[in-house]
Amino acid sequence: MTPLDFVISLSLISVAAGALGSLVGLGGGVLIVPVLVRFYDIDIRLAIGASIVSVIATSSGAAAAYVRDEMINLRAGMFLEIATVTGAVTGGYLTTLLPARFLYILFGVVLAYSALATYRHRHAAALLSHSDDRLANYFNLHGHYRDDAEHRDYDYKVKNTWIGLAMMYVAGMVSALLGIGSGALKVPAMDLAMHLPMKVSTATSNFMIGVTAAASAGMYFARGQIDPLIAAPVAIGVLAGSMLGARYLGRATNKLIRMIFVVVLLVIALEMLQRGLR
Amino acid sequence: MSNEPVDPAIAAADAAMQDKVRQVEIAISLVLRIGVIVSVLVILAGLVMMFLHDPRYAALDGGISFHALVGGHAEFPHSLTQLSRALAAGEGRGVVVLGVLLLILTPVLRVAVSVLSFVYEKDPPMVLVTLFVLLVLIASFFLA
């Protein structure tokens, strides 16, 4: 395969990864890494560096559209970023202490569990109209969104902010350790624990993963894991894909997004378990 | 809530607040959009330079395998000093790395704009929240 074939084929695959990632609130890194390692036979370290670039590209590309369309709960997203960035910095130090195999297995099990939990809640769509959560009330993290699938506006309240913060801290650590955006943990934290609507959860996760990934991107850059010939097609393809995906989210139903999310989670869980058990 | 009589003054204040929030959202969306467009253009330019610099890159067949370029021994800048040297030498890969760094800085810039936005909205708790995130982000770059 010549460099030109490589750049063109990888950017086309990245369009698909960006589109799917922007819909379900993941960075697309979990899709890019296996493709780079299996199909292109690229060193895992460089694949992870490309993954971080992919996460930031998905996030910035999709979030620009989601903020404009008022899909994101900006206040909740920014508040929860406190936990994700601190988690990411702690995770950067832990990389040397924890064996990667252990992390892959742990992450695989957690993902399989959250796929199951999301599947069991697939019909739950009732939004909260009242919240006793003092943290959420003090910072006014409650929100409002317009559902283009149902042509209705919704107001919703947020609860369990402490649980959300704890999950986001773990998500930030995992993100730095495995070089992914860890939207797979962020979406359940908002959808299942904090009762944000599913589409708002994936859009807000998208908004947040860029900042989480940026907190460990400096580390990956300094270690020489960001190879320009891999990063360039990934960044361009993923950006194009995430802008395409972002056009579609508003019109999709919450239930459909949940089902796509469950399938993607299961695939990633299997991927992670396989990597850990090999 | 809606069946209670609404004081017009409060309603007007609410509408003004909504307007401010909307302006903040538009500012954030604009920052993300500009960051994305600029970094894509720089990355594309760098990619084109890489291919023009070495005809073997662009050959459709009989050229070299991409593995020679992305393997373990491939050289590319991974510190700011190396980057500025590569840029000074007019290397395409240096330009690509610059574009990728701009992409990485886009979320950081977005957080910085959020801090200013909440100052403008007069929302001290959220100013502290976003300022904390910004400081941790900046610290992470120095720790790396």
Short mmCIF file of C-alpha atoms in Angstrom, two decimals:
data_model
loop_
_atom_site.label_atom_id
_atom_site.label_comp_id
_atom_site.label_asym_id
_atom_site.label_seq_id
_atom_site.Cartn_x
_atom_site.Cartn_y
_atom_site.Cartn_z
CA MET A 1 0.00 0.00 0.00
CA THR A 2 1.46 3.35 -1.04
CA PRO A 3 1.28 6.43 1.21
CA LEU A 4 -1.39 7.95 -1.06
CA ASP A 5 -3.65 4.88 -0.75
CA PHE A 6 -3.07 4.93 2.98
CA VAL A 7 -4.05 8.58 3.41
CA ILE A 8 -7.16 8.28 1.21
CA SER A 9 -8.47 5.00 2.66
CA LEU A 10 -7.81 6.05 6.24
CA SER A 11 -9.60 9.38 5.81
CA LEU A 12 -12.67 7.61 4.37
CA ILE A 13 -12.78 5.18 7.31
CA SER A 14 -12.37 8.19 9.62
CA VAL A 15 -15.47 9.84 8.13
CA ALA A 16 -17.52 6.83 9.27
CA ALA A 17 -15.88 6.82 12.72
CA GLY A 18 -16.57 10.55 13.16
CA ALA A 19 -20.22 10.25 12.09
CA LEU A 20 -20.93 7.35 14.45
CA GLY A 21 -18.92 8.93 17.27
CA SER A 22 -20.80 12.22 17.09
CA LEU A 23 -24.18 10.43 17.28
CA VAL A 24 -23.43 8.35 20.36
CA GLY A 25 -21.12 10.77 22.18
CA LEU A 26 -17.90 8.81 21.73
CA GLY A 27 -14.68 10.08 20.23
CA GLY A 28 -14.41 7.54 17.46
CA GLY A 29 -11.02 6.56 18.92
CA VAL A 30 -12.30 3.17 19.98
CA LEU A 31 -13.17 2.53 16.33
CA ILE A 32 -9.97 4.03 14.88
CA VAL A 33 -7.53 2.09 17.09
CA PRO A 34 -8.61 -1.44 16.04
CA VAL A 35 -8.64 -0.38 12.36
CA LEU A 36 -5.11 1.03 12.57
CA VAL A 37 -3.74 -1.95 14.48
CA ARG A 38 -5.51 -4.80 12.65
CA PHE A 39 -6.00 -3.50 9.14
CA TYR A 40 -2.95 -1.26 8.72
CA ASP A 41 -0.66 -3.13 11.12
CA ILE A 42 0.39 0.05 12.90
CA ASP A 43 2.08 0.09 16.30
CA ILE A 44 -0.47 0.39 19.13
CA ARG A 45 1.35 3.40 20.62
CA LEU A 46 0.94 5.41 17.42
CA ALA A 47 -2.67 4.18 17.06
CA ILE A 48 -3.46 5.54 20.52
CA GLY A 49 -1.90 8.91 19.61
CA ALA A 50 -4.14 9.02 16.53
CA SER A 51 -7.10 8.12 18.74
CA ILE A 52 -6.55 11.18 20.94
CA VAL A 53 -6.53 13.38 17.81
CA SER A 54 -9.73 11.67 16.62
CA VAL A 55 -11.46 12.35 19.96
CA ILE A 56 -10.64 16.06 19.85
CA ALA A 57 -11.71 16.30 16.20
CA THR A 58 -15.07 14.59 16.82
CA SER A 59 -15.71 16.76 19.84
CA SER A 60 -14.93 20.13 18.26
CA GLY A 61 -16.59 19.26 14.94
CA ALA A 62 -19.86 18.02 16.44
CA ALA A 63 -20.05 20.37 19.43
CA ALA A 64 -19.99 23.46 17.21
CA ALA A 65 -23.27 22.25 15.67
CA TYR A 66 -24.77 20.93 18.92
CA VAL A 67 -24.18 24.19 20.79
CA ARG A 68 -25.84 26.11 17.97
CA ASP A 69 -28.82 23.72 17.96
CA GLU A 70 -29.13 23.94 21.78
CA MET A 71 -28.72 20.16 22.15
CA ILE A 72 -26.03 20.47 24.84
CA ASN A 73 -26.49 21.15 28.54
CA LEU A 74 -23.55 23.57 28.66
CA ARG A 75 -23.65 24.24 32.40
CA ALA A 76 -23.79 20.56 33.36
CA GLY A 77 -21.07 19.74 30.83
CA MET A 78 -18.71 22.44 32.08
CA PHE A 79 -19.42 21.59 35.71
CA LEU A 80 -18.66 17.89 35.16
CA GLU A 81 -15.44 18.81 33.33
CA ILE A 82 -14.01 19.61 36.79
CA ALA A 83 -14.01 15.87 37.45
CA THR A 84 -12.90 14.70 34.00
CA VAL A 85 -9.82 16.95 33.73
CA THR A 86 -8.69 16.13 37.28
CA GLY A 87 -9.21 12.45 36.50
CA ALA A 88 -7.22 12.78 33.27
CA VAL A 89 -4.24 14.38 35.04
CA THR A 90 -4.27 11.68 37.76
CA GLY A 91 -4.58 9.00 35.08
CA GLY A 92 -1.49 10.35 33.33
CA TYR A 93 0.55 9.51 36.42
CA LEU A 94 -1.03 6.09 36.88
CA THR A 95 -0.08 4.85 33.39
CA THR A 96 3.30 3.80 34.67
CA LEU A 97 1.84 1.99 37.69
CA LEU A 98 -1.02 -0.07 36.30
CA PRO A 99 -0.56 -2.83 33.72
CA ALA A 100 -2.49 -2.11 30.51
CA ARG A 101 -3.95 -5.65 30.38
CA PHE A 102 -5.70 -5.12 33.69
CA LEU A 103 -7.14 -1.82 32.45
CA TYR A 104 -8.49 -3.32 29.24
CA ILE A 105 -10.26 -6.09 31.15
CA LEU A 106 -11.64 -3.70 33.75
CA PHE A 107 -12.86 -1.27 31.10
CA GLY A 108 -14.37 -4.11 29.05
CA VAL A 109 -16.38 -5.33 32.04
CA VAL A 110 -17.55 -1.80 32.94
CA LEU A 111 -18.67 -1.18 29.34
CA ALA A 112 -20.52 -4.48 29.10
CA TYR A 113 -22.31 -3.57 32.32
CA SER A 114 -23.27 -0.09 31.13
CA ALA A 115 -24.50 -1.54 27.83
CA LEU A 116 -26.77 -3.84 29.82
CA ALA A 117 -27.98 -1.02 32.10
CA THR A 118 -28.68 1.24 29.12
CA TYR A 119 -30.55 -1.58 27.37
CA ARG A 120 -32.76 -2.16 30.41
CA HIS A 121 -33.62 1.55 30.48
CA ARG A 122 -34.34 1.74 26.75
CA HIS A 123 -37.98 2.72 27.29
CA ALA A 124 -37.38 5.14 30.14
CA ALA A 125 -37.97 8.59 28.77
CA ALA A 126 -39.70 10.32 31.68
CA LEU A 127 -37.86 13.52 32.48
CA LEU A 128 -37.68 14.84 36.01
CA SER A 129 -39.74 17.91 36.79
CA HIS A 130 -38.38 18.29 40.31
CA SER A 131 -34.98 17.81 41.93
CA ASP A 132 -33.75 17.92 45.53
CA ASP A 133 -30.12 17.79 44.43
CA ARG A 134 -28.54 20.76 46.21
CA LEU A 135 -25.46 20.84 43.99
CA ALA A 136 -27.55 20.82 40.81
CA ASN A 137 -29.83 23.50 42.23
CA TYR A 138 -26.97 25.73 43.39
CA PHE A 139 -25.17 25.65 40.04
CA ASN A 140 -28.47 25.51 38.15
CA LEU A 141 -27.51 22.51 36.04
CA HIS A 142 -31.08 21.86 34.93
CA GLY A 143 -31.79 22.25 31.28
CA HIS A 144 -34.07 22.62 28.36
CA TYR A 145 -33.92 21.18 24.87
CA ARG A 146 -35.90 21.10 21.68
CA ASP A 147 -36.62 17.66 20.28
CA ASP A 148 -36.75 17.83 16.49
CA ALA A 149 -37.97 14.23 16.25
CA GLU A 150 -41.07 15.03 18.33
CA HIS A 151 -41.29 18.77 17.50
CA ARG A 152 -41.57 19.63 21.19
CA ASP A 153 -39.60 21.59 23.76
CA TYR A 154 -38.69 19.88 27.01
CA ASP A 155 -37.55 21.17 30.40
CA TYR A 156 -35.77 18.66 32.62
CA LYS A 157 -34.19 18.57 36.07
CA VAL A 158 -30.90 16.96 37.01
CA LYS A 159 -30.19 14.82 40.09
CA ASN A 160 -27.39 12.63 41.53
CA THR A 161 -24.72 15.20 40.65
CA TRP A 162 -22.24 13.63 43.11
CA ILE A 163 -22.58 10.22 41.45
CA GLY A 164 -22.15 11.93 38.09
CA LEU A 165 -18.97 13.66 39.31
CA ALA A 166 -17.52 10.39 40.61
CA MET A 167 -18.22 8.60 37.32
CA MET A 168 -16.71 11.49 35.38
CA TYR A 169 -13.54 11.32 37.48
CA VAL A 170 -13.15 7.65 36.58
CA ALA A 171 -13.94 8.48 32.93
CA GLY A 172 -11.16 11.08 32.94
CA MET A 173 -8.65 8.58 34.36
CA VAL A 174 -9.62 5.91 31.82
CA SER A 175 -9.32 8.49 29.07
CA ALA A 176 -5.71 9.32 29.90
CA LEU A 177 -4.81 5.67 30.52
CA LEU A 178 -6.24 4.22 27.31
CA GLY A 179 -6.10 7.26 25.00
CA ILE A 180 -9.84 7.41 24.37
CA GLY A 181 -12.49 10.06 25.05
CA SER A 182 -14.34 7.64 27.34
CA GLY A 183 -17.73 8.91 26.19
CA ALA A 184 -18.77 5.31 26.83
CA LEU A 185 -18.64 6.14 30.56
CA LYS A 186 -19.77 9.76 30.30
CA VAL A 187 -23.05 9.02 28.51
CA PRO A 188 -24.33 6.54 31.18
CA ALA A 189 -23.24 8.98 33.92
CA MET A 190 -25.58 11.62 32.46
CA ASP A 191 -28.30 9.40 30.97
CA LEU A 192 -28.68 6.81 33.76
CA ALA A 193 -27.39 8.56 36.90
CA MET A 194 -28.25 12.22 36.35
CA HIS A 195 -31.43 11.77 34.26
CA LEU A 196 -30.47 13.95 31.32
CA PRO A 197 -32.35 13.02 28.12
CA MET A 198 -30.37 10.50 26.02
CA LYS A 199 -29.73 12.83 23.08
CA VAL A 200 -28.64 15.63 25.42
CA SER A 201 -26.32 13.12 27.13
CA THR A 202 -24.57 12.10 23.90
CA ALA A 203 -24.33 15.71 22.69
CA THR A 204 -22.96 16.89 26.06
CA SER A 205 -20.55 13.96 26.17
CA ASN A 206 -19.33 15.03 22.74
CA PHE A 207 -18.81 18.53 24.04
CA MET A 208 -16.80 17.25 27.03
CA ILE A 209 -14.56 14.58 25.46
CA GLY A 210 -12.48 17.20 23.62
CA VAL A 211 -11.47 18.86 26.87
CA THR A 212 -10.78 15.50 28.56
CA ALA A 213 -8.61 14.40 25.64
CA ALA A 214 -6.82 17.76 25.48
CA ALA A 215 -5.75 17.24 29.12
CA SER A 216 -3.69 14.19 28.09
CA ALA A 217 -2.84 15.22 24.50
CA GLY A 218 0.25 17.14 25.65
CA MET A 219 1.58 13.96 27.25
CA TYR A 220 1.00 11.89 24.08
CA PHE A 221 2.60 14.59 21.92
CA ALA A 222 5.71 14.82 24.10
CA ARG A 223 6.09 11.01 24.03
CA GLY A 224 6.17 11.10 20.22
CA GLN A 225 2.92 9.15 19.78
CA ILE A 226 1.28 11.66 17.42
CA ASP A 227 2.55 10.76 13.94
CA PRO A 228 1.61 13.44 11.35
CA LEU A 229 1.06 11.00 8.48
CA ILE A 230 -1.52 9.09 10.56
CA ALA A 231 -2.98 12.10 12.39
CA ALA A 232 -3.65 14.15 9.22
CA PRO A 233 -6.12 11.79 7.45
CA VAL A 234 -7.73 10.87 10.79
CA ALA A 235 -8.27 14.51 11.79
CA ILE A 236 -9.67 15.57 8.41
CA GLY A 237 -11.90 12.50 7.97
CA VAL A 238 -13.25 12.53 11.51
CA LEU A 239 -14.04 16.26 11.37
CA ALA A 240 -16.04 15.81 8.17
CA GLY A 241 -17.83 12.76 9.61
CA SER A 242 -18.69 14.42 12.91
CA MET A 243 -20.24 17.40 11.14
CA LEU A 244 -22.37 14.99 9.06
CA GLY A 245 -23.42 13.01 12.15
CA ALA A 246 -24.27 16.17 14.07
CA ARG A 247 -26.88 17.10 11.46
CA TYR A 248 -28.74 13.88 12.13
CA LEU A 249 -28.88 13.66 15.95
CA GLY A 250 -31.66 16.23 16.41
CA ARG A 251 -34.00 14.27 14.16
CA ALA A 252 -33.29 10.83 15.66
CA THR A 253 -35.38 9.56 18.58
CA ASN A 254 -33.89 9.07 22.05
CA LYS A 255 -34.70 5.37 21.87
CA LEU A 256 -32.88 4.87 18.55
CA ILE A 257 -29.77 6.64 19.87
CA ARG A 258 -29.87 4.45 22.99
CA MET A 259 -30.04 1.29 20.89
CA ILE A 260 -27.13 2.36 18.65
CA PHE A 261 -25.19 3.24 21.80
CA VAL A 262 -25.80 -0.22 23.31
CA VAL A 263 -24.56 -1.97 20.16
CA VAL A 264 -21.43 0.22 19.93
CA LEU A 265 -20.70 -0.34 23.64
CA LEU A 266 -20.94 -4.12 23.28
CA VAL A 267 -18.55 -4.10 20.33
CA ILE A 268 -16.05 -1.95 22.24
CA ALA A 269 -16.42 -4.11 25.38
CA LEU A 270 -15.55 -7.23 23.37
CA GLU A 271 -12.63 -5.42 21.74
CA MET A 272 -11.25 -4.34 25.13
CA LEU A 273 -11.69 -7.77 26.73
CA GLN A 274 -9.99 -9.41 23.80
CA ARG A 275 -7.07 -7.00 24.05
CA GLY A 276 -6.73 -7.66 27.77
CA LEU A 277 -7.03 -11.44 27.61
CA ARG A 278 -4.76 -11.97 24.62
CA MET B 1 -45.32 27.51 37.11
CA SER B 2 -47.12 28.70 34.01
CA ASN B 3 -50.52 29.20 35.70
CA GLU B 4 -49.13 31.72 38.17
CA PRO B 5 -49.37 35.37 37.18
CA VAL B 6 -46.01 36.55 35.85
CA ASP B 7 -44.58 39.92 36.76
CA PRO B 8 -43.70 41.62 33.44
CA ALA B 9 -40.46 42.99 34.96
CA ILE B 10 -39.34 39.48 35.93
CA ALA B 11 -40.34 38.15 32.53
CA ALA B 12 -38.26 40.86 30.85
CA ALA B 13 -35.27 40.06 33.10
CA ASP B 14 -35.68 36.38 32.22
CA ALA B 15 -35.74 37.17 28.52
CA ALA B 16 -32.61 39.32 28.90
CA MET B 17 -30.87 36.43 30.69
CA GLN B 18 -31.91 34.04 27.92
CA ASP B 19 -30.46 36.44 25.36
CA LYS B 20 -27.15 36.57 27.23
CA VAL B 21 -27.01 32.78 27.48
CA ARG B 22 -27.69 32.55 23.76
CA GLN B 23 -24.85 34.99 23.02
CA VAL B 24 -22.49 32.85 25.09
CA GLU B 25 -23.58 29.75 23.19
CA ILE B 26 -23.00 31.45 19.87
CA ALA B 27 -19.54 32.67 20.98
CA ILE B 28 -18.55 29.12 22.01
CA SER B 29 -19.89 27.64 18.78
CA LEU B 30 -17.91 30.24 16.81
CA VAL B 31 -14.65 29.48 18.64
CA LEU B 32 -15.04 25.76 17.94
CA ARG B 33 -15.88 26.38 14.29
CA ILE B 34 -12.91 28.71 13.69
CA GLY B 35 -10.52 26.35 15.51
CA VAL B 36 -11.69 23.41 13.44
CA ILE B 37 -11.55 25.23 10.09
CA VAL B 38 -8.10 26.75 10.69
CA SER B 39 -6.59 23.45 11.84
CA VAL B 40 -8.06 21.51 8.90
CA LEU B 41 -6.64 24.04 6.44
CA VAL B 42 -3.19 23.90 8.05
CA ILE B 43 -3.21 20.07 8.17
CA LEU B 44 -4.31 19.88 4.51
CA ALA B 45 -1.58 22.31 3.47
CA GLY B 46 1.01 20.26 5.37
CA LEU B 47 -0.21 17.04 3.79
CA VAL B 48 0.02 18.51 0.29
CA MET B 49 3.55 19.76 1.10
CA MET B 50 4.56 16.29 2.27
CA PHE B 51 3.36 14.73 -0.97
CA LEU B 52 4.88 17.41 -3.21
CA HIS B 53 8.22 17.25 -1.42
CA ASP B 54 8.75 13.59 -2.20
CA PRO B 55 7.34 12.16 -5.47
CA ARG B 56 7.53 8.63 -4.03
CA TYR B 57 4.71 9.53 -1.64
CA ALA B 58 2.22 10.22 -4.41
CA ALA B 59 3.15 7.35 -6.77
CA LEU B 60 0.12 5.14 -7.41
CA ASP B 61 2.14 1.97 -7.68
CA GLY B 62 5.72 0.90 -7.51
CA GLY B 63 6.33 3.57 -4.88
CA ILE B 64 7.24 2.95 -1.29
CA SER B 65 5.06 1.33 1.36
CA PHE B 66 3.50 3.68 3.92
CA HIS B 67 5.06 1.45 6.57
CA ALA B 68 8.44 2.99 5.83
CA LEU B 69 6.95 6.35 6.81
CA VAL B 70 4.95 5.46 9.90
CA GLY B 71 7.06 2.67 11.36
CA GLY B 72 9.00 2.86 14.59
CA HIS B 73 11.98 4.66 13.02
CA ALA B 74 9.95 7.35 11.23
CA GLU B 75 11.14 10.74 12.40
CA PHE B 76 8.61 13.46 13.22
CA PRO B 77 8.64 16.45 15.55
CA HIS B 78 7.38 15.81 19.07
CA SER B 79 8.64 18.84 20.96
CA LEU B 80 8.20 22.53 20.32
CA THR B 81 11.90 22.98 19.51
CA GLN B 82 11.81 20.19 16.93
CA LEU B 83 8.57 21.62 15.56
CA SER B 84 10.00 25.11 15.04
CA ARG B 85 13.08 23.57 13.38
CA ALA B 86 10.87 21.52 11.04
CA LEU B 87 8.77 24.59 10.24
CA ALA B 88 11.87 26.69 9.55
CA ALA B 89 13.08 23.98 7.17
CA GLY B 90 9.71 24.10 5.41
CA GLU B 91 8.90 20.45 6.09
CA GLY B 92 5.33 19.35 5.38
CA ARG B 93 5.20 17.09 8.43
CA GLY B 94 6.06 20.07 10.63
CA VAL B 95 3.08 21.94 9.17
CA VAL B 96 0.80 18.94 9.82
CA VAL B 97 1.99 18.76 13.44
CA LEU B 98 1.30 22.50 13.79
CA GLY B 99 -2.25 21.93 12.52
CA VAL B 100 -2.76 19.03 14.95
CA LEU B 101 -1.54 21.22 17.83
CA LEU B 102 -4.03 23.93 16.80
CA LEU B 103 -6.74 21.26 16.88
CA ILE B 104 -5.62 20.19 20.39
CA LEU B 105 -5.70 23.81 21.56
CA THR B 106 -9.26 24.39 20.28
CA PRO B 107 -11.01 22.87 23.34
CA VAL B 108 -8.62 24.79 25.62
CA LEU B 109 -9.54 28.03 23.86
CA ARG B 110 -13.21 27.06 24.18
CA VAL B 111 -12.82 26.78 27.97
CA ALA B 112 -11.05 30.17 28.07
CA VAL B 113 -13.95 31.76 26.18
CA SER B 114 -16.40 30.10 28.61
CA VAL B 115 -14.64 31.76 31.55
CA LEU B 116 -15.02 35.18 29.92
CA SER B 117 -18.63 34.39 29.00
CA PHE B 118 -19.60 33.59 32.58
CA VAL B 119 -17.88 36.76 33.77
CA TYR B 120 -20.07 38.60 31.27
CA GLU B 121 -23.18 36.71 32.47
CA LYS B 122 -22.23 37.68 36.06
CA ASP B 123 -22.31 34.08 37.26
CA PRO B 124 -19.48 33.76 39.85
CA PRO B 125 -19.95 30.03 40.67
CA MET B 126 -19.61 29.06 37.01
CA VAL B 127 -16.66 31.46 36.56
CA LEU B 128 -14.85 29.50 39.28
CA VAL B 129 -15.83 26.16 37.73
CA THR B 130 -14.56 27.04 34.25
CA LEU B 131 -11.46 28.80 35.61
CA PHE B 132 -10.54 25.64 37.53
CA VAL B 133 -10.92 23.53 34.37
CA LEU B 134 -8.77 26.00 32.42
CA LEU B 135 -5.99 25.99 35.04
CA VAL B 136 -5.90 22.18 35.21
CA LEU B 137 -5.71 22.04 31.40
CA ILE B 138 -2.84 24.53 31.29
CA ALA B 139 -1.07 22.67 34.10
CA SER B 140 -1.45 19.39 32.19
CA PHE B 141 0.53 20.83 29.28
CA PHE B 142 3.34 21.92 31.57
CA LEU B 143 3.37 18.57 33.37
CA ALA B 144 3.76 16.84 30.00
#
